[in-house]
Amino acid sequence: MSVREAELHLIEHGREVPHLGEQYETIEQQNDAYTIGMWAFIVQEVLFFGGLFAGYAVYRFKYLYEFVAAHHTLSVVFGALNTFVLLVSSYTMARAVRAAMRQQHKEQFKYLLWTIFFASIFMVNKYFEYSAKYHHQLIPNQSYSAEEVIHHNHLKVENGMVDLGARKVSLEEFTGRTKLFFSFYFIMTGLHGLHVLVGIIVLAILAVRAYSDYIRKIPHADYMPVEMVGLYWHFVDIVWIFLFPLLYLMGGQ
Amino acid sequence: MATHHHEEHTHAQPVSFYAKTLWVLMALLVVTVWAGFLKLPDWLGITVALTIAVTKATIVIMNFMHVRFSSKLAWLFAGAGFFWLIIMFAFAFADYASRHWEPVQGW
């Protein structure tokens, strides 16, 4: 018998809170343990992304002009649109959690689907963004070329030197340093995108569960899985809240 | 929905609470994009962008992630992450910022 079947069995036999583990005194204690465990996971995720942010900050400071030039090739419109989409998805997620807490499984199902929908829009946008970068040879591999960065910023190249206004660097150095920017860009947004994909899968599993609870008219389903995935989803939103200004917006003078 | 059974205590808030949170986040998004187009000096641009980002993140953590309503232990766990993050940033930046001081005379 699966955990789920065991839960349903207990519900049929009239136990009020079938999902209370035997190691807990009360459901509040169990829920608190869930929350703290999830936060412990999120904290290590914060530090995981934090290391990348620290690396990006160090190199942006070191190669400011090159990084700013490379940053100008990113589309603020796409970045802002994706921020908008993720913020709305956080709202629909919060509504799904609220519905789960109130045992409104149809509403819970509906808002989980909306969250998956907005998450998918985010991924589609990212696909178009990545394709454009591929088209402009801005993927940091052997075929990388800084030509698009130079062209986009109307930089002058004379005798193999790139004129950055404040200083000149050799084309070789300029290529290497802008390539470093795109390495950070693809690793950071790529890892974030991977988190969005994982989120979509987990949300889909929750949606199936919500629908099953709705069909079976379960009066006391455990809402904590939805609350926990909600924490994860909002965390993914927060990472983007920092990625957007740091990568897309900060084009210093 | 009429419920006669024992209600489990939850952090569920009125819909307006989540809607208002979303509107504030959207307003901050507009402000940060607008500030990005202002062509501010680099240090000021970073300060404005990061201040808005930290504000947005705090709102998400407090309202959407329900930390506002969570136990003291949950506060401690959530706070600890950002405390360690600050330590990591401070030590990493202090390292890179002080590298050109070497070699120090007399050491």
Tab-separated table of C-alpha atoms in Angstrom:
chain	number	residue	atom	x	y	z
A	1	MET	CA	0.000	0.000	0.000
A	2	SER	CA	1.433	3.381	-1.001
A	3	VAL	CA	1.505	6.294	1.446
A	4	ARG	CA	-1.243	7.906	-0.588
A	5	GLU	CA	-3.459	4.791	-0.439
A	6	ALA	CA	-2.813	4.498	3.286
A	7	GLU	CA	-3.891	8.120	3.687
A	8	LEU	CA	-7.107	7.536	1.752
A	9	HIS	CA	-7.775	4.385	3.760
A	10	LEU	CA	-7.497	6.369	7.001
A	11	ILE	CA	-9.789	9.099	5.668
A	12	GLU	CA	-12.438	6.506	4.815
A	13	HIS	CA	-12.205	5.225	8.380
A	14	GLY	CA	-12.882	8.658	9.757
A	15	ARG	CA	-9.510	9.718	11.132
A	16	GLU	CA	-9.508	13.508	11.182
A	17	VAL	CA	-5.867	14.251	10.324
A	18	PRO	CA	-4.652	11.157	8.483
A	19	HIS	CA	-1.364	12.717	7.419
A	20	LEU	CA	-0.007	13.254	10.959
A	21	GLY	CA	3.228	11.301	11.324
A	22	GLU	CA	3.516	9.201	14.462
A	23	GLN	CA	6.696	11.013	15.523
A	24	TYR	CA	4.769	14.285	15.932
A	25	GLU	CA	2.517	15.372	18.778
A	26	THR	CA	0.368	17.766	16.757
A	27	ILE	CA	-0.195	18.694	13.117
A	28	GLU	CA	1.177	22.191	13.874
A	29	GLN	CA	4.448	20.644	15.045
A	30	GLN	CA	4.645	18.523	11.897
A	31	ASN	CA	3.941	21.507	9.653
A	32	ASP	CA	6.622	23.532	11.448
A	33	ALA	CA	9.136	20.724	10.891
A	34	TYR	CA	8.241	20.705	7.177
A	35	THR	CA	8.701	24.458	6.945
A	36	ILE	CA	12.074	24.447	8.688
A	37	GLY	CA	13.359	21.548	6.593
A	38	MET	CA	12.343	23.389	3.432
A	39	TRP	CA	14.044	26.571	4.615
A	40	ALA	CA	17.238	24.627	5.327
A	41	PHE	CA	17.136	23.500	1.683
A	42	ILE	CA	16.404	27.015	0.419
A	43	VAL	CA	19.257	28.453	2.495
A	44	GLN	CA	21.794	26.187	0.785
A	45	GLU	CA	20.259	27.144	-2.576
A	46	VAL	CA	20.723	30.813	-1.633
A	47	LEU	CA	24.416	30.167	-0.940
A	48	PHE	CA	24.741	28.088	-4.129
A	49	PHE	CA	23.468	30.966	-6.282
A	50	GLY	CA	25.254	33.429	-3.965
A	51	GLY	CA	28.646	32.051	-5.008
A	52	LEU	CA	27.825	32.781	-8.647
A	53	PHE	CA	26.621	36.280	-7.768
A	54	ALA	CA	29.861	36.913	-5.842
A	55	GLY	CA	31.957	35.732	-8.813
A	56	TYR	CA	29.955	37.890	-11.200
A	57	ALA	CA	30.373	40.934	-8.922
A	58	VAL	CA	34.156	40.463	-8.659
A	59	TYR	CA	34.645	40.224	-12.445
A	60	ARG	CA	32.168	42.968	-13.228
A	61	PHE	CA	34.205	45.236	-10.943
A	62	LYS	CA	37.461	44.097	-12.552
A	63	TYR	CA	36.344	44.361	-16.214
A	64	LEU	CA	33.634	47.007	-15.812
A	65	TYR	CA	33.739	48.485	-19.347
A	66	GLU	CA	33.796	45.117	-21.110
A	67	PHE	CA	30.974	43.752	-18.923
A	68	VAL	CA	28.813	46.846	-19.434
A	69	ALA	CA	29.346	46.656	-23.224
A	70	ALA	CA	28.360	42.957	-23.229
A	71	HIS	CA	25.403	43.650	-20.953
A	72	HIS	CA	23.993	46.142	-23.502
A	73	THR	CA	23.384	43.265	-25.942
A	74	LEU	CA	20.772	41.775	-23.570
A	75	SER	CA	17.149	42.747	-24.171
A	76	VAL	CA	15.677	44.745	-21.278
A	77	VAL	CA	12.196	44.178	-22.777
A	78	PHE	CA	12.590	40.377	-22.623
A	79	GLY	CA	14.076	40.571	-19.121
A	80	ALA	CA	11.292	42.842	-17.832
A	81	LEU	CA	8.620	40.678	-19.486
A	82	ASN	CA	10.052	37.586	-17.809
A	83	THR	CA	10.157	39.372	-14.441
A	84	PHE	CA	6.496	40.278	-14.930
A	85	VAL	CA	5.622	36.674	-15.838
A	86	LEU	CA	7.450	35.236	-12.813
A	87	LEU	CA	5.898	37.742	-10.390
A	88	VAL	CA	2.425	36.812	-11.663
A	89	SER	CA	3.311	33.114	-11.322
A	90	SER	CA	4.311	33.761	-7.705
A	91	TYR	CA	0.878	35.293	-7.146
A	92	THR	CA	-0.940	32.319	-8.739
A	93	MET	CA	1.251	29.999	-6.619
A	94	ALA	CA	0.286	31.898	-3.462
A	95	ARG	CA	-3.375	31.531	-4.518
A	96	ALA	CA	-2.886	27.778	-5.044
A	97	VAL	CA	-1.406	27.480	-1.536
A	98	ARG	CA	-4.308	29.493	-0.118
A	99	ALA	CA	-6.834	27.222	-1.873
A	100	ALA	CA	-4.983	24.122	-0.597
A	101	MET	CA	-5.097	25.478	2.971
A	102	ARG	CA	-8.839	26.039	2.604
A	103	GLN	CA	-9.322	22.546	1.085
A	104	GLN	CA	-10.710	24.088	-2.133
A	105	HIS	CA	-9.204	21.525	-4.445
A	106	LYS	CA	-10.772	22.709	-7.696
A	107	GLU	CA	-9.428	26.227	-7.148
A	108	GLN	CA	-6.088	24.758	-6.073
A	109	PHE	CA	-5.941	22.746	-9.316
A	110	LYS	CA	-6.847	25.813	-11.395
A	111	TYR	CA	-4.140	28.024	-9.834
A	112	LEU	CA	-1.497	25.304	-10.124
A	113	LEU	CA	-2.265	25.132	-13.856
A	114	TRP	CA	-1.956	28.930	-14.119
A	115	THR	CA	1.425	28.755	-12.375
A	116	ILE	CA	2.600	26.073	-14.833
A	117	PHE	CA	1.297	28.239	-17.686
A	118	PHE	CA	3.309	31.325	-16.603
A	119	ALA	CA	6.390	29.219	-15.885
A	120	SER	CA	6.151	27.844	-19.442
A	121	ILE	CA	5.877	31.358	-20.888
A	122	PHE	CA	9.081	32.182	-19.016
A	123	MET	CA	10.835	29.200	-20.603
A	124	VAL	CA	9.560	30.081	-24.092
A	125	ASN	CA	10.921	33.618	-23.689
A	126	LYS	CA	14.251	32.217	-22.535
A	127	TYR	CA	14.320	29.975	-25.613
A	128	PHE	CA	13.935	32.998	-27.900
A	129	GLU	CA	16.602	34.906	-25.948
A	130	TYR	CA	19.078	32.034	-26.095
A	131	SER	CA	18.381	31.529	-29.830
A	132	ALA	CA	19.192	35.175	-30.515
A	133	LYS	CA	22.468	34.824	-28.596
A	134	TYR	CA	23.288	31.684	-30.585
A	135	HIS	CA	22.510	33.523	-33.813
A	136	HIS	CA	24.902	36.342	-32.821
A	137	GLN	CA	27.678	33.870	-31.874
A	138	LEU	CA	27.513	34.947	-28.237
A	139	ILE	CA	27.507	31.396	-26.811
A	140	PRO	CA	30.821	31.164	-24.891
A	141	ASN	CA	32.378	28.298	-26.865
A	142	GLN	CA	34.985	28.026	-29.665
A	143	SER	CA	32.789	29.925	-32.136
A	144	TYR	CA	32.315	32.873	-29.751
A	145	SER	CA	32.862	36.250	-31.358
A	146	ALA	CA	32.745	39.715	-29.749
A	147	GLU	CA	31.691	41.233	-33.100
A	148	GLU	CA	28.048	41.633	-32.024
A	149	VAL	CA	29.124	43.385	-28.786
A	150	ILE	CA	31.373	45.759	-30.755
A	151	HIS	CA	28.687	46.400	-33.381
A	152	HIS	CA	25.893	46.868	-30.803
A	153	ASN	CA	27.895	49.463	-28.822
A	154	HIS	CA	29.281	51.222	-31.966
A	155	LEU	CA	32.830	50.655	-30.685
A	156	LYS	CA	35.806	51.545	-32.868
A	157	VAL	CA	38.457	48.914	-33.545
A	158	GLU	CA	41.839	50.174	-34.786
A	159	ASN	CA	45.056	48.161	-35.145
A	160	GLY	CA	43.570	45.301	-33.135
A	161	MET	CA	42.667	47.653	-30.247
A	162	VAL	CA	39.083	48.222	-29.056
A	163	ASP	CA	38.362	51.823	-28.006
A	164	LEU	CA	36.217	51.755	-24.859
A	165	GLY	CA	36.266	55.530	-24.392
A	166	ALA	CA	38.020	55.529	-21.032
A	167	ARG	CA	40.671	53.055	-22.169
A	168	LYS	CA	41.755	50.790	-25.006
A	169	VAL	CA	42.101	47.030	-24.819
A	170	SER	CA	43.310	44.530	-27.406
A	171	LEU	CA	40.609	42.725	-29.377
A	172	GLU	CA	41.854	39.461	-27.862
A	173	GLU	CA	41.371	40.730	-24.287
A	174	PHE	CA	38.027	42.299	-25.172
A	175	THR	CA	36.837	38.987	-26.661
A	176	GLY	CA	37.973	37.024	-23.600
A	177	ARG	CA	36.395	39.406	-21.090
A	178	THR	CA	33.028	39.719	-22.863
A	179	LYS	CA	33.066	35.936	-23.254
A	180	LEU	CA	33.461	35.739	-19.471
A	181	PHE	CA	30.339	37.895	-19.101
A	182	PHE	CA	28.372	35.497	-21.299
A	183	SER	CA	29.735	32.529	-19.336
A	184	PHE	CA	28.252	34.073	-16.185
A	185	TYR	CA	25.066	34.954	-18.056
A	186	PHE	CA	24.477	31.429	-19.378
A	187	ILE	CA	25.491	29.613	-16.183
A	188	MET	CA	23.363	31.848	-13.939
A	189	THR	CA	20.254	32.080	-16.151
A	190	GLY	CA	20.752	28.435	-17.207
A	191	LEU	CA	20.783	27.168	-13.615
A	192	HIS	CA	17.816	29.378	-12.867
A	193	GLY	CA	16.001	28.026	-15.940
A	194	LEU	CA	16.753	24.492	-14.751
A	195	HIS	CA	15.078	25.377	-11.441
A	196	VAL	CA	12.040	26.647	-13.361
A	197	LEU	CA	11.882	23.358	-15.308
A	198	VAL	CA	12.071	21.303	-12.093
A	199	GLY	CA	9.352	23.579	-10.693
A	200	ILE	CA	7.085	22.859	-13.672
A	201	ILE	CA	7.477	19.094	-13.149
A	202	VAL	CA	6.746	19.265	-9.406
A	203	LEU	CA	3.806	21.627	-10.010
A	204	ALA	CA	2.393	19.145	-12.529
A	205	ILE	CA	2.566	16.357	-9.923
A	206	LEU	CA	0.786	18.613	-7.416
A	207	ALA	CA	-1.864	19.478	-10.021
A	208	VAL	CA	-2.623	15.773	-10.558
A	209	ARG	CA	-2.899	15.296	-6.767
A	210	ALA	CA	-5.164	18.344	-6.444
A	211	TYR	CA	-7.435	17.017	-9.178
A	212	SER	CA	-7.597	13.614	-7.503
A	213	ASP	CA	-8.476	15.279	-4.167
A	214	TYR	CA	-11.205	17.227	-5.980
A	215	ILE	CA	-12.702	14.143	-7.651
A	216	ARG	CA	-12.629	12.134	-4.413
A	217	LYS	CA	-13.898	15.125	-2.375
A	218	ILE	CA	-11.166	14.719	0.253
A	219	PRO	CA	-12.065	16.998	3.181
A	220	HIS	CA	-8.692	17.003	4.977
A	221	ALA	CA	-5.919	16.745	2.413
A	222	ASP	CA	-2.427	17.680	3.560
A	223	TYR	CA	-1.800	21.173	2.170
A	224	MET	CA	1.877	21.218	3.203
A	225	PRO	CA	3.277	19.753	-0.063
A	226	VAL	CA	1.706	22.705	-1.896
A	227	GLU	CA	3.030	25.166	0.710
A	228	MET	CA	6.540	23.636	0.415
A	229	VAL	CA	6.607	23.747	-3.401
A	230	GLY	CA	5.294	27.303	-3.010
A	231	LEU	CA	8.374	28.180	-0.928
A	232	TYR	CA	10.592	26.694	-3.640
A	233	TRP	CA	8.737	28.527	-6.385
A	234	HIS	CA	8.944	31.894	-4.617
A	235	PHE	CA	12.655	31.301	-4.066
A	236	VAL	CA	13.102	30.760	-7.835
A	237	ASP	CA	11.236	34.056	-8.341
A	238	ILE	CA	13.599	35.800	-5.881
A	239	VAL	CA	16.689	34.568	-7.762
A	240	TRP	CA	15.260	36.143	-10.923
A	241	ILE	CA	14.445	39.350	-9.012
A	242	PHE	CA	18.230	39.690	-8.521
A	243	LEU	CA	19.339	38.312	-11.910
A	244	PHE	CA	17.191	40.767	-13.849
A	245	PRO	CA	18.706	44.066	-12.587
A	246	LEU	CA	22.246	42.663	-12.280
A	247	LEU	CA	22.436	41.207	-15.797
A	248	TYR	CA	19.948	43.243	-17.838
A	249	LEU	CA	19.607	46.643	-16.211
A	250	MET	CA	22.879	47.825	-14.758
A	251	GLY	CA	24.498	49.526	-17.730
A	252	GLY	CA	26.684	52.001	-15.897
A	253	GLN	CA	28.226	55.074	-17.458
B	1	MET	CA	-17.966	26.906	1.856
B	2	ALA	CA	-19.762	25.811	4.996
B	3	THR	CA	-17.508	23.742	7.197
B	4	HIS	CA	-18.647	22.110	10.377
B	5	HIS	CA	-15.563	20.090	11.154
B	6	HIS	CA	-12.559	21.201	13.142
B	7	GLU	CA	-10.550	23.735	11.065
B	8	GLU	CA	-6.820	23.204	10.984
B	9	HIS	CA	-4.974	26.424	11.786
B	10	THR	CA	-3.415	27.821	8.588
B	11	HIS	CA	-1.708	30.990	7.388
B	12	ALA	CA	-4.271	31.499	4.608
B	13	GLN	CA	-4.852	35.225	4.072
B	14	PRO	CA	-7.660	37.104	2.292
B	15	VAL	CA	-7.269	37.285	-1.508
B	16	SER	CA	-6.771	41.063	-1.243
B	17	PHE	CA	-3.581	40.471	0.774
B	18	TYR	CA	-1.979	38.521	-2.102
B	19	ALA	CA	-3.361	40.900	-4.743
B	20	LYS	CA	-1.940	43.963	-2.973
B	21	THR	CA	1.421	42.216	-2.641
B	22	LEU	CA	1.432	41.577	-6.401
B	23	TRP	CA	0.566	45.220	-7.193
B	24	VAL	CA	3.404	46.504	-4.991
B	25	LEU	CA	5.849	44.085	-6.697
B	26	MET	CA	4.665	45.260	-10.141
B	27	ALA	CA	5.077	48.909	-9.146
B	28	LEU	CA	8.645	48.176	-7.986
B	29	LEU	CA	9.350	46.382	-11.287
B	30	VAL	CA	8.246	49.492	-13.214
B	31	VAL	CA	10.415	51.716	-10.979
B	32	THR	CA	13.519	49.534	-11.410
B	33	VAL	CA	13.159	49.391	-15.232
B	34	TRP	CA	12.603	53.158	-15.331
B	35	ALA	CA	15.662	53.754	-13.117
B	36	GLY	CA	17.659	51.460	-15.426
B	37	PHE	CA	16.988	53.787	-18.374
B	38	LEU	CA	18.040	56.917	-16.419
B	39	LYS	CA	21.762	56.419	-17.217
B	40	LEU	CA	22.792	57.003	-13.619
B	41	PRO	CA	26.467	56.790	-12.590
B	42	ASP	CA	27.447	53.128	-12.115
B	43	TRP	CA	27.606	53.142	-8.292
B	44	LEU	CA	24.227	54.912	-8.015
B	45	GLY	CA	22.611	52.607	-10.589
B	46	ILE	CA	23.811	49.551	-8.632
B	47	THR	CA	22.613	51.019	-5.330
B	48	VAL	CA	19.139	51.817	-6.704
B	49	ALA	CA	18.775	48.459	-8.525
B	50	LEU	CA	19.921	46.409	-5.523
B	51	THR	CA	17.820	48.388	-3.034
B	52	ILE	CA	14.704	47.728	-5.123
B	53	ALA	CA	15.661	44.054	-5.599
B	54	VAL	CA	16.181	43.553	-1.837
B	55	THR	CA	12.835	45.273	-1.153
B	56	LYS	CA	11.043	43.011	-3.674
B	57	ALA	CA	12.709	39.890	-2.260
B	58	THR	CA	11.750	40.878	1.304
B	59	ILE	CA	8.118	41.392	0.260
B	60	VAL	CA	8.036	37.976	-1.456
B	61	ILE	CA	9.622	36.281	1.590
B	62	MET	CA	7.322	37.979	4.110
B	63	ASN	CA	3.969	37.804	2.264
B	64	PHE	CA	4.109	35.031	-0.351
B	65	MET	CA	6.393	32.714	1.641
B	66	HIS	CA	4.392	33.396	4.811
B	67	VAL	CA	7.502	34.023	6.945
B	68	ARG	CA	5.572	36.914	8.514
B	69	PHE	CA	3.241	34.298	10.048
B	70	SER	CA	5.794	31.551	10.704
B	71	SER	CA	7.395	30.354	13.938
B	72	LYS	CA	10.479	32.003	15.461
B	73	LEU	CA	12.521	28.965	14.421
B	74	ALA	CA	11.473	29.442	10.780
B	75	TRP	CA	12.541	33.106	11.058
B	76	LEU	CA	15.913	31.963	12.382
B	77	PHE	CA	16.423	29.526	9.489
B	78	ALA	CA	15.364	32.053	6.847
B	79	GLY	CA	17.511	34.771	8.442
B	80	ALA	CA	20.542	32.491	8.798
B	81	GLY	CA	20.746	31.989	5.011
B	82	PHE	CA	21.029	35.669	4.335
B	83	PHE	CA	23.430	36.119	7.238
B	84	TRP	CA	25.796	33.506	5.742
B	85	LEU	CA	25.356	35.078	2.315
B	86	ILE	CA	26.523	38.427	3.687
B	87	ILE	CA	29.570	36.753	5.289
B	88	MET	CA	30.441	35.088	1.961
B	89	PHE	CA	30.139	38.391	0.057
B	90	ALA	CA	32.034	40.400	2.676
B	91	PHE	CA	34.983	37.972	2.826
B	92	ALA	CA	35.159	37.444	-0.954
B	93	PHE	CA	35.075	41.182	-1.697
B	94	ALA	CA	37.519	42.010	1.123
B	95	ASP	CA	39.927	39.461	-0.388
B	96	TYR	CA	39.771	40.880	-3.925
B	97	ALA	CA	39.750	44.510	-2.755
B	98	SER	CA	42.894	44.047	-0.651
B	99	ARG	CA	45.009	41.958	-3.064
B	100	HIS	CA	46.742	44.942	-4.638
B	101	TRP	CA	47.930	46.094	-1.191
B	102	GLU	CA	50.561	43.398	-1.313
B	103	PRO	CA	53.483	43.329	-0.886
B	104	VAL	CA	53.139	45.349	2.318
B	105	GLN	CA	56.426	46.949	3.363
B	106	GLY	CA	57.913	45.589	6.555
B	107	TRP	CA	55.823	42.382	6.542
